[in-house]
Amino acid sequence: IDKTGFNPLWASVMNDLTTGNNRLTDEAVNLGMSVRTGALEEFNRYSDLPSWGAPAIEVNGYYYQQIDFAHPLRANLTRILATENEAWGNPDMTGFVSAYYDTNYVVRLNMLKALQLQLNWVNFSLNTYEVNPPLMDYVRLTLGKTATDSPDAWVLLREWRDMEYFLAGLQEAESYADLRLFRNWERWLYQRDIAPNGMTIGVDNTISPLLIGIENDAYDYTASESRRTDHANGSDYIYFAIDDNFLKDSDQSVQILVTYLDNFVGTWWVEYDAGVDRVFHATPAQVMVNDMQWKTVTFAISDGSFGNRQTGDMDFRLYNGGEHDLTVQFVRIIKE
């Protein structure tokens, strides 16, 4: 999984520069072995992992990581896909990076990355657990779930560039801005820009770890941690598709949870596929008060069909109300 980017010559030996596969990982997998990585706190590096059955695909100029369930690591559920995070919460570790990054932010994103990659084993210590106990309990309970037995699906709406490609010689670039642009961490819930009224913009920029401990400013290590609608250009919707293996054409009652920024006075709501004659059925509106707080609202849906009937084969969309831009960070579906 490590592209060994600090040594371009070694990287060319270890990696197939055409496919992005890691030769040693491929050999181990072919021999029937399991895989394990560490340093998942450098989560932006793990964007395109064909040797782990998690390649990136290009859609309209952006890259989205998908899970290849035909890959040997994924097809055989007895294989171990593991990572370790036992040092987080240890002062020697957190002190090393605290000057650059908020510890809770890094722990949150590296644990969500483990779930997005659909790993099934994470080694962490009490130190790590105490950084964010509710998150760690959630990871413990949902790790190793599949689309058919998972109680929830979610997408984290972030956008970043993978510096590892440049360092390992996998992509030529004049600057950080020339690198591939990746979007979203998706766990059975997918967000896609849909023309003409569902184009989105990345916002909420933050310094995001590409290589922990780098102290120079040669590159701008920023990522957008949220997306918003683009009302000025006629895009008032954010579209989502539910993985058919998780939920499709079902009378299953669900909750749709949306984490959003309350940054205008007005209302917004969800429009979901409730059947052939109600493809854009609306929920009750959520009232905004412009207090600039991040909030999570739950929409209870008992009549959803989610049969891929919305524009672009989507299942539901968020509507900003038609006057202001809606900023969203995280969307989750829970089966009741």
XYZ file of C-alpha atoms in Angstrom:
336
model
C 0.000 0.000 0.000
C 2.973 2.307 0.581
C 4.151 3.841 -2.686
C 7.559 4.526 -0.994
C 7.483 8.041 -2.319
C 10.628 9.302 -0.608
C 12.751 7.133 -2.895
C 11.648 7.407 -6.563
C 14.062 4.675 -7.671
C 12.721 2.232 -5.071
C 9.182 3.321 -5.960
C 9.723 2.325 -9.573
C 10.842 -1.134 -8.437
C 8.003 -1.608 -5.955
C 5.185 -0.183 -8.069
C 3.794 -0.705 -11.532
C 3.849 2.909 -12.673
C 1.207 2.197 -15.327
C -1.466 0.623 -13.134
C -0.481 1.926 -9.697
C -0.320 -1.626 -8.314
C 2.197 -2.500 -5.634
C 4.134 -5.564 -6.797
C 4.893 -6.974 -3.334
C 1.271 -6.633 -2.249
C 0.077 -8.335 -5.429
C 2.479 -11.219 -4.826
C 1.355 -11.616 -1.217
C -2.310 -11.584 -2.215
C -1.684 -14.134 -4.965
C -0.088 -16.404 -2.354
C -3.265 -16.259 -0.281
C -1.977 -13.897 2.390
C -3.808 -11.094 4.160
C -2.661 -7.446 4.234
C -1.961 -4.827 6.833
C -0.892 -1.205 6.774
C -0.190 1.509 9.320
C 0.039 5.297 9.353
C -3.584 5.624 8.268
C -3.473 9.029 9.956
C -1.876 10.106 6.662
C -5.255 9.317 5.170
C -4.975 11.347 1.957
C -2.291 8.946 0.713
C -4.743 6.037 0.526
C -6.760 7.280 -2.446
C -6.114 4.711 -5.177
C -5.269 1.187 -4.013
C -5.832 -1.355 -6.792
C -3.669 -3.936 -5.012
C -6.079 -3.720 -2.062
C -9.187 -3.915 -4.228
C -9.884 -0.203 -3.731
C -9.050 1.537 -7.028
C -10.031 5.060 -8.010
C -12.260 5.648 -11.023
C -12.544 8.854 -13.033
C -15.964 10.471 -13.359
C -16.184 13.776 -15.235
C -12.601 14.736 -14.414
C -12.707 13.783 -10.720
C -11.577 10.581 -9.020
C -13.725 8.491 -6.694
C -12.450 5.453 -4.815
C -14.543 2.328 -5.222
C -14.372 -1.154 -3.747
C -13.764 -4.002 -6.199
C -15.642 -6.924 -4.668
C -14.221 -9.313 -7.270
C -10.697 -8.663 -5.982
C -9.265 -11.668 -4.050
C -9.049 -9.666 -0.816
C -12.727 -8.743 -1.074
C -14.200 -11.915 -2.536
C -12.880 -14.038 0.349
C -14.338 -12.707 3.591
C -11.794 -14.639 5.672
C -8.950 -12.404 4.428
C -7.760 -9.813 6.924
C -7.541 -6.180 5.806
C -5.959 -4.422 8.738
C -4.452 -1.188 10.001
C -3.113 0.065 13.335
C -3.643 3.271 15.259
C -2.443 2.285 18.702
C -0.241 5.373 19.227
C -2.948 8.031 18.959
C -3.596 9.656 22.324
C -0.001 8.963 23.356
C 1.694 12.317 24.103
C 4.781 11.276 22.158
C 2.667 10.819 19.050
C 0.124 13.603 19.426
C 2.820 16.075 20.403
C 4.608 15.299 17.156
C 1.687 16.442 15.029
C -0.305 18.744 17.306
C 1.541 21.765 15.971
C 0.086 20.985 12.540
C -3.222 19.186 13.052
C -6.018 18.821 15.582
C -5.752 15.330 17.109
C -9.499 14.673 17.162
C -9.769 15.701 13.493
C -7.016 13.280 12.472
C -8.382 10.399 14.562
C -11.892 10.975 13.232
C -10.828 11.017 9.607
C -8.397 8.107 9.830
C -11.042 5.923 11.473
C -13.652 6.894 8.891
C -11.057 6.146 6.217
C -10.635 2.637 7.624
C -14.385 2.134 7.339
C -14.535 3.659 3.855
C -11.813 1.252 2.719
C -13.944 -1.500 4.296
C -11.079 -2.812 6.384
C -12.091 -5.475 8.882
C -9.393 -5.186 11.567
C -8.056 -2.122 13.407
C -5.548 -2.286 16.258
C -5.966 0.672 18.612
C -5.192 1.300 22.266
C -6.984 2.920 25.178
C -5.093 6.115 24.313
C -6.780 6.215 20.928
C -10.168 5.250 22.332
C -10.104 8.153 24.782
C -9.626 10.709 22.000
C -13.211 10.085 20.829
C -15.041 7.240 22.635
C -18.365 7.461 20.692
C -16.521 7.272 17.382
C -14.382 4.348 18.511
C -17.464 2.451 19.715
C -19.057 3.032 16.306
C -15.936 1.768 14.527
C -15.817 -1.321 16.737
C -19.472 -2.157 16.040
C -19.481 -1.557 12.273
C -16.010 -2.720 11.243
C -16.231 -5.663 8.865
C -19.873 -5.114 7.929
C -20.930 -5.529 4.307
C -23.579 -3.722 2.287
C -26.063 -6.476 3.008
C -25.695 -6.535 6.799
C -24.617 -2.978 7.625
C -27.090 -0.885 9.652
C -25.987 2.312 7.947
C -24.419 3.893 4.860
C -22.708 7.258 4.641
C -20.619 9.710 2.641
C -18.118 12.298 3.868
C -18.131 15.173 1.381
C -14.467 16.113 1.139
C -12.092 16.898 -1.733
C -8.283 16.515 -1.782
C -5.200 15.695 -3.831
C -2.961 12.679 -3.229
C 0.632 13.925 -2.883
C 1.934 10.350 -2.896
C 1.391 10.088 -6.637
C 3.816 12.910 -7.298
C 6.452 11.783 -4.801
C 6.439 8.210 -6.091
C 6.730 9.204 -9.726
C 3.244 7.889 -10.525
C 2.140 11.249 -11.864
C 4.113 14.119 -13.346
C 3.116 17.518 -12.008
C 4.494 21.023 -11.853
C 2.723 21.743 -8.572
C 0.291 20.340 -6.038
C -2.583 21.921 -8.001
C -1.741 19.720 -10.996
C -2.318 16.458 -9.107
C -5.427 14.326 -9.447
C -8.455 15.704 -7.631
C -10.216 13.128 -5.461
C -13.707 13.418 -4.002
C -15.632 11.866 -1.138
C -15.262 8.990 1.267
C -18.208 6.807 0.365
C -19.506 3.794 2.300
C -22.487 2.527 0.246
C -23.722 6.087 -0.270
C -22.489 8.062 -3.281
C -22.622 11.768 -4.131
C -22.189 12.814 -7.743
C -22.457 16.147 -9.505
C -25.462 15.990 -11.846
C -25.912 18.548 -14.626
C -27.541 20.943 -15.013
C -28.885 21.653 -11.502
C -26.726 19.513 -9.217
C -23.191 20.853 -9.581
C -21.415 21.436 -6.257
C -18.436 23.380 -4.917
C -15.886 22.288 -2.301
C -15.673 24.581 0.753
C -14.505 24.567 4.385
C -10.820 24.331 3.479
C -8.369 23.056 6.070
C -4.773 21.910 6.260
C -5.003 18.156 5.791
C -2.251 15.562 6.361
C -0.526 14.335 3.234
C 2.700 13.361 4.942
C 2.730 13.820 8.691
C 5.457 16.131 9.971
C 6.324 17.916 6.718
C 7.428 21.403 7.699
C 7.993 23.161 4.373
C 5.511 25.201 2.373
C 6.448 23.865 -1.060
C 2.877 22.674 -1.553
C -0.522 23.787 -0.336
C -1.776 20.786 1.638
C -5.398 21.891 1.776
C -8.550 19.848 1.442
C -12.161 20.968 1.385
C -14.103 19.204 4.115
C -17.611 20.114 2.893
C -19.548 20.809 -0.307
C -22.201 23.379 -1.136
C -24.746 24.049 -3.822
C -24.036 26.651 -6.529
C -27.188 28.759 -6.631
C -25.519 31.580 -8.601
C -25.060 29.184 -11.523
C -28.410 27.431 -11.323
C -27.428 24.427 -9.174
C -29.698 24.190 -6.133
C -29.385 20.437 -5.474
C -26.897 17.903 -4.107
C -27.638 14.401 -5.470
C -27.037 11.028 -3.806
C -27.287 7.376 -4.833
C -27.684 4.480 -2.406
C -25.807 1.278 -3.162
C -28.397 -1.202 -4.483
C -26.949 -3.939 -2.270
C -27.671 -1.793 0.774
C -31.174 -0.625 -0.167
C -33.316 -0.608 -3.314
C -37.039 -0.773 -4.087
C -37.738 -1.431 -0.435
C -40.415 -0.484 2.083
C -37.672 -0.329 4.719
C -38.077 2.680 7.001
C -34.906 4.751 7.189
C -33.482 7.871 8.708
C -31.462 10.306 6.592
C -29.074 12.325 8.747
C -27.483 15.465 7.293
C -24.678 17.447 8.932
C -24.895 21.012 7.619
C -23.769 24.561 8.337
C -26.570 26.839 9.525
C -25.421 29.916 7.611
C -28.546 31.602 6.232
C -32.125 32.446 7.177
C -34.528 30.245 5.263
C -35.421 26.584 4.755
C -34.155 23.504 2.924
C -35.298 19.889 2.640
C -34.739 16.419 1.175
C -36.472 15.208 -1.997
C -36.458 11.411 -2.259
C -37.643 8.671 -4.589
C -40.913 7.430 -3.084
C -42.088 5.507 -6.134
C -42.858 5.940 -9.820
C -45.371 8.737 -9.283
C -43.409 10.468 -6.494
C -39.826 10.526 -7.682
C -39.054 13.883 -5.996
C -41.175 13.570 -2.866
C -40.292 16.258 -0.302
C -39.709 15.930 3.427
C -40.767 18.637 5.889
C -38.472 21.668 5.657
C -35.541 22.318 7.970
C -35.504 25.891 9.298
C -32.231 27.828 9.247
C -31.462 30.650 11.719
C -27.979 31.732 10.510
C -26.150 31.106 13.791
C -23.096 29.722 11.908
C -23.191 26.423 13.842
C -22.661 22.932 12.449
C -25.794 20.880 13.095
C -27.177 17.436 12.295
C -30.834 16.955 11.394
C -32.653 13.638 11.028
C -35.349 13.078 8.382
C -37.532 10.034 9.138
C -38.717 8.320 5.946
C -41.184 5.443 5.972
C -42.291 5.454 2.310
C -38.987 5.591 0.427
C -38.559 3.367 -2.622
C -35.057 4.424 -3.720
C -35.277 2.815 -7.148
C -32.651 4.950 -8.934
C -35.372 7.043 -10.634
C -34.103 10.561 -10.017
C -31.922 12.467 -12.484
C -28.721 10.556 -13.243
C -30.093 7.368 -11.595
C -29.912 9.020 -8.186
C -32.110 8.155 -5.175
C -32.486 11.446 -3.286
C -31.302 15.029 -3.334
C -30.924 17.952 -0.942
C -32.686 21.142 -2.062
C -31.340 24.446 -0.775
C -34.737 26.185 -0.969
C -33.896 28.101 -4.125
C -32.487 31.260 -2.544
C -29.269 30.450 -0.659
C -26.457 27.897 -0.835
C -26.616 24.853 1.415
C -23.284 23.636 2.867
C -23.109 19.948 3.839
C -20.329 17.864 5.381
C -21.733 14.411 6.109
C -24.796 12.434 5.039
C -25.820 9.130 6.594
C -28.666 6.639 6.139
C -29.700 4.375 9.020
C -32.061 1.449 8.608
C -34.726 1.320 11.284
